Coordinates of C-alpha atoms and ligand atoms in Angstrom, one line a residue:
M1 CA 29.1 22.1 -32.2
K2 CA 26.9 19.2 -31.4
G3 CA 24.8 18.6 -28.3
T4 CA 21.6 17.4 -26.7
V5 CA 18.6 19.5 -25.6
Y6 CA 18.2 19.3 -21.8
K7 CA 15.5 21.9 -21.2
S8 CA 13.2 24.1 -23.2
T9 CA 11.1 27.1 -22.3
G10 CA 9.6 27.5 -25.7
S11 CA 11.9 30.2 -26.8
W12 CA 15.2 29.2 -25.1
Y13 CA 16.8 25.8 -25.2
T14 CA 19.5 24.6 -22.8
V15 CA 21.9 22.4 -24.8
K16 CA 24.6 20.3 -23.3
S17 CA 27.5 20.0 -25.7
Q18 CA 29.4 16.8 -26.4
Q19 CA 32.2 18.4 -24.3
G20 CA 29.8 18.6 -21.4
D21 CA 29.2 22.4 -21.3
F22 CA 25.7 23.9 -21.1
Y23 CA 24.7 26.6 -23.6
Q24 CA 21.5 28.8 -23.8
C25 CA 20.4 28.5 -27.3
R26 CA 17.8 29.9 -29.7
I27 CA 16.7 28.4 -32.9
K28 CA 17.2 29.8 -36.3
G29 CA 14.9 29.3 -39.3
K30 CA 12.0 27.0 -39.5
F31 CA 12.2 23.3 -38.7
R32 CA 9.8 20.7 -39.6
I33 CA 11.0 17.3 -38.7
G34 CA 9.4 14.0 -39.9
G35 CA 6.5 15.9 -41.5
I36 CA 4.9 16.8 -38.2
K37 CA 3.8 20.3 -37.4
S38 CA 4.2 21.1 -33.8
T39 CA 4.2 24.1 -31.5
N40 CA 7.8 23.3 -30.6
P41 CA 10.2 22.4 -33.3
V42 CA 12.9 21.4 -30.9
A43 CA 12.2 19.1 -27.9
V44 CA 14.1 17.9 -24.9
G45 CA 16.2 14.9 -25.9
D46 CA 16.8 16.2 -29.4
H47 CA 20.3 15.9 -30.8
V48 CA 21.2 19.2 -32.4
A49 CA 23.9 21.1 -34.1
F50 CA 24.5 24.7 -33.0
K51 CA 26.9 27.6 -33.4
V52 CA 28.1 29.7 -30.5
E53 CA 27.9 33.5 -31.0
T54 CA 29.5 35.9 -28.6
K55 CA 28.3 39.5 -28.3
G56 CA 30.0 41.5 -25.7
D57 CA 30.2 39.3 -22.6
E58 CA 27.1 37.3 -23.7
T59 CA 27.5 33.9 -25.2
V60 CA 24.5 32.5 -27.1
G61 CA 24.0 29.4 -29.1
V62 CA 22.0 29.2 -32.3
I63 CA 20.6 25.8 -33.2
H64 CA 20.6 25.3 -36.9
K65 CA 20.1 21.6 -37.3
I66 CA 18.2 18.8 -35.6
E67 CA 19.3 15.2 -36.1
S68 CA 16.6 12.8 -37.1
R69 CA 14.8 11.3 -34.1
D70 CA 14.8 7.7 -33.0
N71 CA 11.3 8.4 -31.5
Y72 CA 9.3 11.1 -29.9
I73 CA 6.3 11.4 -27.7
I74 CA 3.6 14.0 -28.3
R75 CA 0.6 15.5 -26.8
K76 CA -2.3 16.9 -28.8
S77 CA -3.8 19.8 -27.0
V78 CA -7.5 19.4 -26.4
N79 CA -8.3 23.0 -27.1
L80 CA -9.5 24.3 -30.4
S81 CA -6.0 24.7 -31.9
K82 CA -5.5 20.9 -31.9
Q83 CA -1.8 21.7 -32.0
T84 CA 0.8 18.9 -31.5
H85 CA 3.4 19.4 -28.8
I86 CA 6.5 17.2 -28.8
I87 CA 7.0 16.3 -25.2
A88 CA 10.4 14.6 -25.6
A89 CA 12.6 12.8 -28.1
N90 CA 15.0 10.0 -28.3
I91 CA 13.8 8.0 -25.3
D92 CA 15.5 4.7 -24.8
V93 CA 13.4 3.2 -22.1
A94 CA 9.9 3.9 -20.6
F95 CA 9.4 2.4 -17.2
L96 CA 5.9 1.8 -15.9
L97 CA 5.5 1.5 -12.2
V98 CA 2.8 -1.0 -11.4
T99 CA 1.3 -1.7 -8.0
F100 CA -1.1 -4.5 -7.3
N101 CA -3.0 -2.4 -4.7
N102 CA -2.4 0.9 -2.9
P103 CA -3.2 2.0 -5.6
P104 CA -4.4 -0.8 -8.0
T105 CA -3.0 -0.7 -11.5
F106 CA -5.4 -2.5 -13.8
T107 CA -4.2 -4.5 -16.8
T108 CA -6.1 -2.3 -19.2
F109 CA -4.0 0.6 -18.0
I110 CA -0.8 -1.5 -18.4
D111 CA -1.8 -2.6 -21.9
R112 CA -2.7 0.9 -22.9
F113 CA 0.8 2.1 -21.8
L114 CA 2.5 -0.8 -23.7
I115 CA 0.5 -0.1 -26.9
T116 CA 1.4 3.5 -26.7
A117 CA 5.1 2.6 -26.2
E118 CA 4.9 0.2 -29.2
A119 CA 3.3 3.0 -31.3
Y120 CA 6.1 5.4 -30.3
H121 CA 8.8 2.8 -30.8
V122 CA 10.0 3.1 -27.2
K123 CA 11.2 0.1 -25.3
A124 CA 8.8 -0.4 -22.3
V125 CA 9.7 -2.1 -19.0
L126 CA 7.3 -3.0 -16.2
L127 CA 8.4 -2.4 -12.6
F128 CA 6.1 -4.2 -10.1
N129 CA 6.8 -2.0 -7.1
K130 CA 6.1 -2.5 -3.4
I131 CA 6.9 -6.2 -3.3
D132 CA 7.8 -5.8 0.3
L133 CA 4.1 -5.1 1.0
Y134 CA 2.3 -8.1 -0.4
N135 CA 1.2 -11.4 1.1
E136 CA 1.8 -14.7 -0.6
D137 CA -1.4 -14.7 -2.6
E138 CA -0.8 -11.2 -3.9
L139 CA 2.8 -12.1 -4.8
L140 CA 1.5 -15.1 -6.8
E141 CA -0.8 -12.8 -8.8
I142 CA 2.1 -10.5 -9.5
K143 CA 4.3 -13.4 -10.6
Y144 CA 1.5 -14.5 -12.9
L145 CA 1.2 -11.0 -14.4
A146 CA 5.0 -10.7 -14.8
A147 CA 5.1 -14.1 -16.5
L148 CA 2.3 -13.0 -18.9
Y149 CA 4.1 -9.9 -19.9
R150 CA 7.6 -11.5 -20.1
E151 CA 6.1 -14.1 -22.4
I152 CA 5.0 -11.3 -24.8
G153 CA 8.6 -9.9 -24.6
Y154 CA 8.6 -7.2 -22.0
D155 CA 11.1 -7.0 -19.3
C156 CA 9.5 -7.2 -15.9
I157 CA 11.1 -6.6 -12.5
G158 CA 9.6 -7.0 -9.1
I159 CA 11.1 -4.2 -6.9
S160 CA 10.8 -2.4 -3.7
A161 CA 11.6 1.3 -3.9
K162 CA 11.4 1.3 -0.1
T163 CA 13.9 -1.5 0.8
G164 CA 15.9 -1.1 -2.4
K165 CA 15.3 -4.6 -3.5
N166 CA 16.2 -5.1 -7.2
V167 CA 16.8 -1.4 -7.7
D168 CA 20.2 -2.4 -9.0
K169 CA 18.5 -4.2 -11.9
V170 CA 16.6 -1.1 -12.8
K171 CA 19.8 0.9 -12.7
A172 CA 21.4 -1.7 -15.0
L173 CA 18.7 -1.1 -17.6
M174 CA 19.1 2.7 -17.3
Q175 CA 22.9 2.6 -17.7
D176 CA 24.0 4.9 -20.6
K177 CA 20.4 5.4 -21.6
V178 CA 17.6 8.0 -21.5
S179 CA 14.7 6.9 -19.4
V180 CA 11.2 8.1 -18.5
F181 CA 9.1 6.9 -15.6
S182 CA 5.3 6.6 -15.6
G183 CA 2.7 5.2 -13.3
H184 CA -0.4 6.1 -11.3
S185 CA 0.1 8.6 -8.5
G186 CA 1.2 6.7 -5.4
T187 CA 2.9 3.8 -7.2
G188 CA 6.2 5.1 -5.9
K189 CA 7.9 7.1 -8.7
S190 CA 9.4 9.7 -6.4
T191 CA 10.5 7.1 -3.9
L192 CA 12.2 5.1 -6.6
V193 CA 13.9 8.0 -8.3
N194 CA 15.1 9.1 -4.9
I195 CA 16.7 5.8 -4.1
I196 CA 18.3 5.7 -7.5
E197 CA 19.7 9.2 -7.1
A198 CA 19.2 11.3 -3.9
N199 CA 18.3 15.0 -4.2
L200 CA 16.6 14.7 -7.6
D201 CA 13.4 16.5 -7.4
L202 CA 11.2 15.4 -10.2
K203 CA 7.9 16.9 -11.4
T204 CA 6.7 13.6 -12.7
A205 CA 5.6 12.6 -9.3
K206 CA 4.5 16.0 -8.1
I207 CA 2.1 17.5 -10.5
S208 CA -1.3 17.7 -9.1
E209 CA -4.0 15.7 -10.8
Q210 CA -6.1 18.8 -11.1
H211 CA -3.4 20.5 -13.0
Q212 CA -2.9 17.6 -15.4
Q213 CA -6.4 17.7 -16.6
G214 CA -5.9 21.2 -17.9
Q215 CA -3.9 19.8 -20.8
H216 CA -3.7 23.0 -22.6
T217 CA -1.3 24.3 -20.0
T218 CA 2.0 23.6 -21.6
T219 CA 4.4 21.8 -19.4
F220 CA 8.0 21.4 -20.5
A221 CA 10.1 18.4 -20.0
E222 CA 13.6 18.5 -18.6
M223 CA 16.5 16.1 -18.8
Y224 CA 18.8 15.2 -15.8
D225 CA 22.1 13.5 -15.7
L226 CA 22.5 10.8 -13.0
S227 CA 25.8 10.1 -11.3
F228 CA 26.1 6.6 -12.6
G229 CA 25.9 7.5 -16.2
A230 CA 22.2 7.7 -17.2
Q231 CA 19.6 10.3 -18.0
I232 CA 16.1 10.8 -16.9
I233 CA 13.6 12.9 -18.8
D234 CA 11.2 14.4 -16.3
T235 CA 7.8 15.5 -17.5
P236 CA 4.4 15.5 -15.9
G237 CA 3.0 14.8 -19.4
I238 CA 4.1 11.2 -19.5
R239 CA 2.4 10.2 -16.3
G240 CA 0.0 8.3 -18.4
F241 CA 2.3 8.3 -21.3
G242 CA 0.0 10.3 -23.5
V243 CA -2.9 9.0 -25.5
V244 CA -2.1 8.1 -29.1
E245 CA -4.7 7.9 -31.8
I246 CA -4.5 4.5 -33.5
D247 CA -6.5 3.3 -36.4
K248 CA -8.7 0.3 -35.8
E249 CA -7.0 -1.7 -38.4
E250 CA -3.6 -0.9 -37.0
L251 CA -4.3 -1.6 -33.3
G252 CA -3.5 -5.3 -33.6
D253 CA 0.0 -4.4 -34.8
Y254 CA 0.8 -3.0 -31.3
F255 CA 0.1 -6.3 -29.6
P256 CA 3.4 -8.2 -30.2
E257 CA 1.8 -11.6 -29.4
F258 CA -0.9 -11.0 -32.1
F259 CA 1.6 -10.3 -34.8
E260 CA 2.5 -13.7 -36.3
L261 CA -0.9 -15.2 -35.5
K262 CA -3.0 -12.6 -37.4
Q263 CA -1.3 -13.5 -40.7
E264 CA -3.3 -16.7 -40.4
C265 CA -6.7 -15.0 -40.1
K266 CA -8.9 -15.7 -43.1
F267 CA -9.4 -12.0 -43.8
N268 CA -6.4 -9.8 -44.0
N269 CA -8.4 -6.9 -42.6
C270 CA -9.7 -9.1 -39.7
L271 CA -10.4 -7.1 -36.6
H272 CA -10.6 -10.3 -34.5
I273 CA -14.1 -9.7 -33.3
N274 CA -16.7 -11.9 -35.0
E275 CA -15.0 -12.8 -38.2
P276 CA -14.9 -16.5 -39.2
Q277 CA -11.6 -18.4 -39.1
C278 CA -9.9 -15.8 -37.0
A279 CA -6.5 -17.0 -35.7
I280 CA -6.6 -14.6 -32.8
K281 CA -9.9 -15.9 -31.5
D282 CA -8.6 -19.5 -31.9
A283 CA -5.5 -18.6 -30.0
L284 CA -7.7 -17.1 -27.3
E285 CA -9.7 -20.3 -27.0
N286 CA -6.4 -22.3 -26.8
Q287 CA -5.2 -19.9 -24.1
E288 CA -2.2 -18.9 -26.2
I289 CA -3.3 -15.3 -25.8
A290 CA -4.3 -13.9 -22.4
W291 CA -8.0 -12.9 -21.9
S292 CA -6.9 -9.7 -20.2
R293 CA -4.9 -8.6 -23.3
Y294 CA -7.8 -9.4 -25.6
K295 CA -10.2 -7.5 -23.3
S296 CA -7.9 -4.5 -23.5
Y297 CA -7.7 -4.9 -27.3
L298 CA -11.5 -4.8 -27.5
Q299 CA -11.9 -1.9 -25.1
I300 CA -9.5 0.3 -27.1
L301 CA -11.0 -0.8 -30.4
E302 CA -14.4 0.2 -29.1
G303 CA -13.1 3.5 -28.0
E304 CA -13.8 3.0 -24.3
D305 CA -11.2 5.6 -23.5
D306 CA -13.1 7.2 -20.7
G307 CA -12.2 4.5 -18.3
Y308 CA -8.7 4.8 -19.2
R309 CA -8.6 8.5 -18.7
K310 CA -10.3 8.2 -15.4
D311 CA -7.7 5.6 -14.6
I312 CA -4.9 8.0 -15.3
Y313 CA -6.3 10.9 -13.4
K314 CA -7.6 9.0 -10.5
K315 CA -6.0 9.8 -7.2
Ligands
GDP401 P1 4.4 8.7 -6.6 O1 3.1 9.4 -6.5 O2 4.3 7.7 -7.7 O3 5.6 9.5 -6.7 O4 4.6 7.8 -5.3 P2 5.5 8.0 -4.0 O5 6.9 7.8 -4.3 O6 5.1 9.3 -3.4 O7 5.0 6.8 -3.0 C1 3.6 6.8 -2.5 C2 3.6 6.1 -1.2 O8 4.1 4.7 -1.4 C3 4.6 6.7 -0.2 O9 4.0 6.6 1.0 C4 5.8 5.8 -0.3 O10 6.5 5.7 0.9 C5 5.2 4.4 -0.6 N1 6.1 3.5 -1.3 C6 6.7 3.7 -2.4 N2 7.5 2.7 -2.8 C7 7.2 1.7 -1.9 C8 7.7 0.4 -1.7 O11 8.4 -0.2 -2.5 N3 7.2 -0.3 -0.6 C9 6.3 0.3 0.3 N4 5.9 -0.4 1.3 N5 5.9 1.5 0.2 C10 6.3 2.3 -0.9
ZN402 ZN1 -8.6 -12.3 -36.8

């Protein structure tokens, strides 16, 4: 039988079959997918093949195959073991809730999220929430930001989780897809998920900041079916969407607007800092690349991760 993993406890996996029935499954044998070694070989979102075994009145599934993944998001534990934990697999869309204030979401945080999504090969969408709250000046700023990110190629939607404005557009992007929601605490994740589907009680929004800092405490993801034909993967781990380690030389690859330009740099290993005849610096001068994006690029390049982390965990 074939199915999708909806929940995992580490030793048991809840799998929904293509027929729509749920089975409690164990795994058989050793799996190593895509050459990564992780604490959990099977993750929520995985497409698996399993056999059903009946012993007495007990029915148990045994997973014997994992289909190759479109993508997956991981967390490296910060304790000594440095083990990789696969948080979830086969994510179609990662939404980031952005608020201009209450709480502020800085562009460096947005960019870090987008770069991570690019590195994971997950489509990212920015939701500018609480548009019912803002005055004209603030709305102009949001429009400017949305235009900036749209130009790069990201979908941006101004929404109000409170009034329901444009929530239909969010649902349209979720249709028949697997989504995750991220954003600072207070940006409106639970309010939005609630207006999308009542009675869904997600951890994403709930987990305490304190708890999240203890990253070695393993938190398992869970997938939910929504009534209009969509799935949400709920996991406290993707609040800040994880932190990927990216090589300095590779970083520019995850800025889509850098991509074509950097072929024109004099040096093919150009880091776009002080090198002569750098097409990225030229584009910056000509305002073809936004300063805020370049600033984020430099910050990540220089490893100023601390600000980012504080950003994530800040209440
Ligand atoms: P979470 O921490 O991301 O889950 O954020 P919540 O959903 O708990 O929302 C935080 C606060 O913002 C709550 O008081 C919500 O009522 C409020 N809120 C959420 N979305 C909106 C919105 O679109 N407009 C307004 N005015 N308030 C909102
Ligand atoms: Zn360059």
